[in-house]
Coordinates of C-alpha atoms and ligand atoms in Angstrom, one line a residue:
M19 CA 14.6 17.7 10.0
M20 CA 17.2 18.7 7.1
N21 CA 16.1 21.7 4.8
F22 CA 12.9 21.1 3.6
D23 CA 13.6 22.1 -0.2
E24 CA 16.2 19.4 -0.1
S25 CA 14.3 16.7 1.2
L26 CA 11.6 17.2 -1.2
R27 CA 14.2 17.1 -4.3
K28 CA 15.5 14.1 -2.8
Y29 CA 12.0 12.6 -2.4
A30 CA 11.0 13.4 -6.1
E31 CA 14.3 12.0 -7.5
L32 CA 13.8 8.9 -5.9
I33 CA 10.4 8.6 -7.2
I34 CA 11.8 9.0 -10.6
K35 CA 14.8 6.8 -10.3
V36 CA 13.9 4.4 -8.0
G37 CA 9.8 4.4 -8.0
V38 CA 9.1 4.6 -12.2
N39 CA 12.5 4.2 -13.0
I40 CA 12.2 6.7 -15.9
Q41 CA 13.8 5.8 -19.2
K42 CA 15.4 8.0 -21.7
D43 CA 12.7 9.3 -24.2
Q44 CA 9.6 7.6 -21.8
L45 CA 6.4 9.5 -21.6
L46 CA 5.3 9.8 -17.9
M47 CA 1.9 10.7 -16.5
I48 CA 1.6 12.1 -13.0
K49 CA -1.7 12.1 -10.8
A50 CA -1.7 14.8 -7.9
P51 CA -3.9 16.7 -5.5
I52 CA -4.4 20.1 -6.3
E53 CA -2.4 20.8 -3.0
G54 CA 0.4 19.1 -4.6
A55 CA 1.3 21.7 -7.7
E56 CA 4.9 22.3 -6.1
F57 CA 5.5 18.7 -5.5
A58 CA 4.0 17.8 -9.1
R59 CA 6.6 20.8 -10.7
K60 CA 9.6 19.2 -8.9
L61 CA 8.8 15.4 -10.0
T62 CA 7.9 16.7 -13.5
K63 CA 11.6 18.8 -13.4
C64 CA 13.2 15.4 -12.3
A65 CA 11.6 13.4 -14.8
Y66 CA 13.0 15.6 -17.7
D67 CA 16.3 15.7 -16.0
A68 CA 16.3 12.1 -16.2
G69 CA 15.9 11.8 -19.9
A70 CA 11.7 11.9 -19.8
R71 CA 10.1 12.4 -23.6
K72 CA 7.0 14.3 -22.1
V73 CA 5.6 14.7 -18.8
Y74 CA 1.5 14.9 -18.3
V75 CA 0.1 16.1 -15.0
E76 CA -3.7 15.4 -13.9
Y77 CA -4.7 17.4 -11.1
H78 CA -7.5 15.9 -8.9
D79 CA -9.6 18.3 -6.8
E80 CA -11.1 16.3 -3.8
E81 CA -13.6 19.0 -2.5
L82 CA -14.8 19.2 -6.3
A83 CA -15.2 15.5 -6.5
K84 CA -17.5 15.7 -3.4
I85 CA -19.7 18.5 -4.8
T86 CA -20.1 16.0 -8.0
Y87 CA -20.7 12.9 -5.8
S88 CA -23.3 15.0 -3.8
H89 CA -25.3 16.8 -6.6
A90 CA -24.8 14.7 -9.8
S91 CA -27.6 12.1 -10.4
E92 CA -26.8 8.4 -10.1
E93 CA -27.4 7.8 -13.4
A94 CA -24.9 10.6 -14.4
L95 CA -22.4 9.4 -11.9
G96 CA -22.4 5.9 -13.8
E97 CA -21.4 7.5 -16.9
F98 CA -17.6 7.5 -17.1
P99 CA -16.4 9.7 -20.3
S100 CA -14.6 7.1 -22.7
W101 CA -12.2 9.7 -23.5
I102 CA -10.7 9.6 -20.1
A103 CA -10.2 6.0 -20.5
K104 CA -9.0 6.3 -24.0
G105 CA -6.3 8.6 -22.9
Y106 CA -5.2 6.2 -20.3
D107 CA -5.2 3.4 -22.9
E108 CA -3.1 5.3 -25.1
L109 CA -0.3 6.3 -22.8
A110 CA -0.1 2.5 -21.5
E111 CA 0.1 1.7 -25.2
K112 CA 3.3 4.0 -25.7
N113 CA 4.6 2.7 -22.8
A114 CA 4.2 5.6 -20.5
A115 CA 5.0 5.2 -16.7
F116 CA 2.5 6.2 -14.0
I117 CA 2.8 8.1 -10.9
T118 CA -0.2 8.4 -8.8
I119 CA -0.1 10.6 -5.8
A120 CA -2.6 9.1 -2.9
A121 CA -3.6 11.6 -0.5
S122 CA -7.3 11.8 0.2
N123 CA -9.2 13.4 3.1
P124 CA -10.0 10.1 5.1
D125 CA -13.5 12.0 6.2
L126 CA -14.2 13.4 2.6
L127 CA -17.0 11.4 2.0
K128 CA -18.6 11.1 5.3
D129 CA -22.0 12.6 4.0
V130 CA -22.2 11.3 0.5
P131 CA -24.2 8.1 0.1
P132 CA -22.1 5.4 -0.3
N133 CA -24.2 3.9 -3.3
K134 CA -23.4 7.1 -5.6
F135 CA -19.8 7.1 -4.8
M136 CA -19.8 3.4 -5.7
T137 CA -21.8 4.0 -8.9
Y138 CA -18.9 6.4 -9.6
Q139 CA -16.2 3.8 -8.8
R140 CA -17.7 0.9 -10.6
A141 CA -18.1 3.0 -14.0
A142 CA -14.6 4.3 -13.5
G143 CA -13.3 0.8 -12.7
K144 CA -14.8 -0.8 -16.0
A145 CA -13.9 2.1 -18.4
L146 CA -10.6 1.6 -16.9
E147 CA -10.0 -2.0 -17.1
N148 CA -7.9 -2.2 -20.0
Y149 CA -5.3 0.2 -18.0
K150 CA -5.6 -1.2 -15.1
R151 CA -4.4 -4.6 -16.6
Y152 CA -1.4 -2.8 -17.7
I153 CA -0.6 -1.9 -14.2
T154 CA -1.5 -5.0 -12.7
N155 CA 0.1 -7.2 -15.1
S156 CA 3.4 -4.7 -14.7
D157 CA 3.3 -4.3 -18.6
V158 CA 3.9 -0.7 -17.8
T159 CA 6.3 1.0 -14.7
W160 CA 4.0 2.6 -12.0
C161 CA 4.6 4.0 -8.8
V162 CA 2.0 5.0 -5.8
V163 CA 3.5 7.9 -3.5
S164 CA 2.0 10.3 -1.1
M165 CA 2.3 13.8 0.3
P166 CA 0.6 15.5 3.0
T167 CA -2.6 17.6 2.1
K168 CA -4.1 20.1 4.8
D169 CA -7.5 17.9 5.9
W170 CA -5.5 14.6 6.0
S171 CA -2.5 16.1 7.7
K172 CA -5.0 17.3 10.4
K173 CA -7.0 14.2 10.8
I174 CA -3.4 12.3 11.6
F175 CA -2.6 14.9 13.9
P176 CA -5.7 16.9 15.3
D177 CA -3.9 18.7 18.1
Y178 CA -1.8 21.2 15.9
S179 CA -2.6 23.8 13.4
S180 CA -3.2 22.9 9.4
E181 CA 0.5 24.7 8.8
K182 CA 2.0 22.3 11.4
S183 CA 0.2 19.0 10.8
V184 CA 1.3 19.3 7.4
E185 CA 4.9 19.8 8.4
M186 CA 4.8 17.0 10.6
L187 CA 3.5 14.8 8.2
W188 CA 6.1 15.3 5.7
D189 CA 8.6 14.6 8.3
K190 CA 6.7 11.2 8.4
I191 CA 6.7 10.7 4.7
F192 CA 10.8 11.6 4.3
E193 CA 11.6 9.4 7.2
V194 CA 9.7 6.3 6.2
N195 CA 11.0 6.8 2.6
R196 CA 14.5 6.8 4.0
I197 CA 15.1 10.2 2.7
Y198 CA 16.9 11.2 5.7
A199 CA 19.8 8.6 4.7
D200 CA 22.8 10.0 3.3
D201 CA 22.3 8.5 0.0
P202 CA 18.2 7.4 -0.1
V203 CA 18.8 5.8 -3.7
K204 CA 21.5 3.4 -2.1
A205 CA 19.1 3.1 1.1
W206 CA 16.5 1.8 -1.1
K207 CA 18.8 -0.5 -2.9
E208 CA 19.5 -2.4 0.2
H209 CA 16.0 -2.4 1.6
T210 CA 14.9 -4.0 -1.2
D211 CA 17.7 -6.3 -1.5
H212 CA 16.4 -7.5 2.0
L213 CA 13.2 -8.0 0.9
R214 CA 14.4 -10.2 -1.8
T215 CA 16.2 -12.7 0.7
K216 CA 12.7 -12.9 2.5
Y217 CA 10.5 -13.8 -0.5
E218 CA 13.0 -15.9 -2.0
A219 CA 13.5 -18.0 0.9
L220 CA 9.7 -18.2 1.2
N221 CA 9.5 -19.4 -2.7
A222 CA 12.0 -22.1 -1.8
K223 CA 9.8 -23.4 0.9
K224 CA 6.9 -24.3 -1.5
I225 CA 4.1 -23.5 1.0
K226 CA 0.7 -25.2 0.8
S227 CA -1.2 -23.4 3.5
V228 CA -0.8 -20.7 6.1
K229 CA -2.6 -20.0 9.4
Y230 CA -3.0 -17.1 11.1
T231 CA -3.5 -16.6 14.9
A232 CA -4.4 -13.3 17.0
P233 CA -7.0 -11.8 18.8
G234 CA -10.3 -12.2 17.0
T235 CA -8.4 -13.9 14.1
E236 CA -8.3 -17.8 13.3
L237 CA -8.0 -18.1 9.3
T238 CA -6.2 -20.8 7.3
V239 CA -5.4 -19.9 3.9
T240 CA -4.5 -22.2 1.2
L241 CA -2.2 -21.0 -1.4
P242 CA -2.3 -21.7 -5.3
E243 CA 0.4 -24.4 -6.1
N244 CA 2.3 -22.0 -8.5
H245 CA 2.2 -18.9 -6.2
I246 CA 5.3 -16.6 -6.2
W247 CA 6.4 -14.3 -3.2
L248 CA 7.2 -10.7 -4.3
G249 CA 8.6 -7.7 -2.3
G250 CA 10.0 -4.5 -2.7
G251 CA 10.8 -3.8 -6.5
E252 CA 10.0 -6.1 -9.6
Y253 CA 10.7 -5.9 -13.4
S254 CA 8.1 -4.7 -16.0
S255 CA 7.3 -7.0 -18.7
K256 CA 10.0 -4.8 -20.8
G257 CA 12.5 -5.9 -18.2
I258 CA 12.4 -2.5 -16.3
Y259 CA 13.2 -2.9 -12.7
F260 CA 10.6 -0.5 -10.6
V261 CA 9.3 0.3 -6.9
A262 CA 5.4 0.1 -7.3
N263 CA 4.8 1.7 -3.6
M264 CA 6.9 3.9 -1.9
P265 CA 7.0 3.2 1.0
T266 CA 6.9 -0.9 0.7
E267 CA 7.7 -3.0 3.7
E268 CA 5.8 -6.2 2.7
V269 CA 6.6 -9.8 1.1
F270 CA 3.0 -10.6 -0.7
T271 CA 1.5 -13.3 -3.0
V272 CA -1.8 -14.8 -4.1
P273 CA -4.3 -16.8 -1.9
H274 CA -6.1 -19.6 -3.5
K275 CA -9.5 -17.6 -4.3
Y276 CA -11.4 -20.8 -2.7
G277 CA -9.0 -21.5 0.1
A278 CA -9.6 -19.2 2.9
E279 CA -11.6 -20.3 6.0
G280 CA -12.3 -18.6 9.4
T281 CA -12.4 -15.1 10.5
L282 CA -10.2 -12.3 10.4
T283 CA -10.3 -9.1 12.4
A284 CA -9.1 -5.7 11.1
T285 CA -6.5 -4.1 13.2
K286 CA -6.8 -0.4 11.8
P287 CA -9.4 1.3 10.0
M288 CA -9.7 1.2 6.2
N289 CA -10.0 4.5 4.1
Y290 CA -11.9 3.9 1.3
G291 CA -11.7 7.0 -1.0
G292 CA -12.6 9.3 1.8
T293 CA -14.9 7.0 3.9
L294 CA -13.5 5.5 7.0
I295 CA -14.2 1.8 7.6
E296 CA -13.5 0.7 11.5
D297 CA -13.5 -2.1 13.6
F298 CA -14.4 -4.6 11.3
T299 CA -14.7 -8.8 10.8
L300 CA -14.7 -10.8 7.9
T301 CA -15.7 -14.5 7.8
F302 CA -14.8 -16.7 5.2
K303 CA -16.0 -20.2 3.9
E304 CA -14.5 -21.7 1.0
G305 CA -12.7 -18.6 0.0
K306 CA -16.1 -16.4 0.2
I307 CA -17.2 -13.7 2.6
V308 CA -20.1 -15.2 4.2
D309 CA -20.2 -13.0 6.9
Y310 CA -19.0 -9.2 7.9
T311 CA -19.6 -6.9 10.9
A312 CA -18.2 -3.2 11.0
K313 CA -18.6 -1.0 14.2
K314 CA -18.3 2.1 11.5
G315 CA -18.8 2.3 7.8
Y316 CA -20.6 -0.8 7.4
D317 CA -22.7 0.4 4.3
M318 CA -19.3 1.5 2.6
L319 CA -17.8 -2.3 3.3
K320 CA -21.2 -3.7 2.0
E321 CA -20.7 -1.8 -1.1
I322 CA -17.1 -2.4 -1.5
I323 CA -17.8 -6.4 -0.8
E324 CA -20.9 -6.3 -3.4
T325 CA -18.9 -4.7 -6.2
D326 CA -18.7 -8.0 -8.2
E327 CA -18.3 -11.8 -7.7
G328 CA -14.5 -11.1 -7.0
S329 CA -14.8 -8.7 -4.2
H330 CA -16.1 -11.5 -2.3
Y331 CA -12.9 -13.2 -2.1
L332 CA -9.2 -12.3 -1.2
G333 CA -6.7 -11.4 -3.7
E334 CA -3.3 -10.7 -1.8
I335 CA -1.8 -12.1 1.2
A336 CA 0.8 -9.9 2.4
I337 CA 3.4 -10.0 5.5
V338 CA 4.9 -7.0 6.9
P339 CA 6.7 -7.6 10.3
H340 CA 5.4 -5.3 13.2
S341 CA 8.4 -3.8 13.8
S342 CA 8.5 -2.3 10.2
P343 CA 9.7 1.6 10.3
V344 CA 6.2 2.5 9.3
S345 CA 4.8 0.6 12.2
S346 CA 7.6 2.1 14.5
S347 CA 6.3 5.5 13.4
N348 CA 3.4 4.5 15.6
T349 CA 0.9 6.7 13.6
I350 CA -2.3 5.8 12.2
F351 CA -2.2 7.4 8.5
F352 CA -5.7 6.4 7.5
N353 CA -4.0 5.7 3.9
T354 CA -3.6 2.4 2.8
L355 CA 0.0 3.2 1.2
F356 CA 1.1 3.5 4.5
D357 CA -1.0 1.9 6.7
E358 CA -0.7 -1.3 4.3
N359 CA 3.2 -1.3 5.4
A360 CA 2.7 -0.9 8.6
S361 CA 0.9 -4.1 9.2
C362 CA 0.3 -7.5 7.6
H363 CA -2.8 -7.1 5.3
F364 CA -4.6 -8.8 3.1
A365 CA -6.6 -7.4 -0.2
I366 CA -10.3 -8.3 -0.9
G367 CA -10.5 -8.6 -5.0
N368 CA -8.5 -9.1 -7.8
C369 CA -5.1 -10.5 -7.3
Y370 CA -1.6 -9.6 -8.7
P371 CA -1.3 -12.1 -11.5
T372 CA 2.6 -11.7 -11.4
C373 CA 2.5 -13.6 -8.2
I374 CA 1.6 -16.7 -10.3
K375 CA 3.8 -18.4 -12.5
D376 CA 3.2 -17.2 -16.2
G377 CA 0.0 -15.5 -14.7
A378 CA 0.9 -12.1 -16.4
K379 CA 0.2 -13.8 -19.6
M380 CA -2.6 -15.8 -18.6
K381 CA -6.5 -14.9 -19.7
K382 CA -9.0 -14.2 -16.8
E383 CA -10.3 -17.5 -16.8
D384 CA -7.2 -19.6 -16.9
L385 CA -6.0 -17.1 -13.6
E386 CA -9.1 -18.3 -12.0
K387 CA -8.2 -22.1 -12.9
A388 CA -4.7 -21.6 -11.5
G389 CA -6.6 -19.9 -8.4
G390 CA -6.1 -16.4 -8.6
N391 CA -9.2 -13.9 -8.1
T392 CA -10.0 -11.6 -10.4
S393 CA -12.0 -8.5 -9.4
M394 CA -12.5 -4.8 -10.4
I395 CA -11.6 -3.9 -7.6
H396 CA -7.9 -4.5 -5.1
E397 CA -8.6 -3.3 -1.3
D398 CA -6.1 -3.8 1.2
F399 CA -7.0 -4.0 4.9
M400 CA -5.1 -4.6 7.9
V401 CA -4.6 -7.7 10.4
G402 CA -1.2 -7.2 11.7
C403 CA -0.7 -6.8 15.3
K404 CA 2.4 -7.7 17.9
E405 CA 0.2 -10.8 18.7
L406 CA 0.1 -12.1 15.5
T407 CA 1.3 -15.8 14.5
I408 CA 1.5 -17.0 11.3
E409 CA 2.6 -21.0 10.8
A410 CA 3.3 -22.4 7.5
T411 CA 2.8 -25.5 6.2
T412 CA 4.7 -26.7 3.1
V413 CA 4.0 -29.4 0.4
D414 CA 6.6 -31.6 2.3
E415 CA 4.3 -31.4 5.7
E416 CA 6.8 -29.1 7.2
V417 CA 5.6 -26.8 9.7
F418 CA 7.4 -23.5 10.6
N419 CA 6.5 -20.1 11.7
I420 CA 6.8 -17.3 9.4
L421 CA 6.2 -14.5 11.9
K422 CA 6.0 -15.0 15.6
D423 CA 4.4 -12.1 18.1
G424 CA 4.5 -10.2 14.9
E425 CA 7.9 -10.4 13.7
W426 CA 9.9 -12.8 11.2
A427 CA 10.4 -16.2 12.7
F428 CA 12.8 -17.8 9.8
E429 CA 15.9 -17.7 8.1
Ligands
LIG6 ZN1 0.2 -5.5 -0.1
LIG7 ZN1 -2.8 -4.7 -2.0

């Protein structure tokens, strides 16, 4: 590992310049775990160097949050302060950029009743609806990144001391984010260019439906007529190129809300804000989840699916080759940001409106009419494995493999 300080500086610079692509005089909001103060300071310094006007940092203390979920009444958990939501709306209106450092302890909420946590989640989701629209429509630039925290690192590397496991996780994070490349900014440009050739090829094919086959998985998904494949970076509605997830290895689009038929088997655990859902399956009929099983975390899975009407349907279909750098690191991260980039995945809930032609300008009803699902939530789950084959049928009835045995199978 190269000098840690130097790597951290390069990582911060990459997030500011390529991730949110901060513009002169722009506001920036950083959401960081309290263990991430040093990293948040580095990001802040980098942002000012790049011309940011003002940087705000909001620290999240997950242990404190756990005390709140355990002790506050369900009624109190359902009250989300409007002044917090207004703060986010105001920043979004002023075209601020948003960085979220996602680093939750996968076992945090083991002993908290799922319904109490979900009451809080639903209240927050509702209050932050307006702000979330800015995000999913790419009306502002945003980026989700990560950093190790002690509890999370220990979960990934249980045989090592806390200090050592944090060090090992930093190393993985730097590696999958191409920080060890001579010029990480340039390496990212090449990477996003490569993803562009893939999604442009898929867009040119005009796919009607895709069929997933793998152990425990047999599913056909129809795609809306005007779907758009995306990947890597994208342009905000103000024309700023940004990368919303770091790392990102996926090419993704929107499935037709009523177009899923069959069963999916998850290939990795899903960490829902501190609860692990493991070994689960979902069965779909006319797009709707009609049956589901889980060996672990069933109650939480139920809460997620029962969030609202849209949480019974798919909102994202994403392709990641099995040999992606995140996957090759042979690590289960118990964190969606990493695990989704190691594996083909779907999301339950809201679609990305930018994946439908003119979708970002559509009203909810029109988006639904175009085939896009809407929900308060968007939760990824992984289905990729080395046996996965995805066969596509185009509108012209051409049949070809997108993936064969987990790897890209078309030019
Ligand atoms: Zn995705
Ligand atoms: Zn997703």
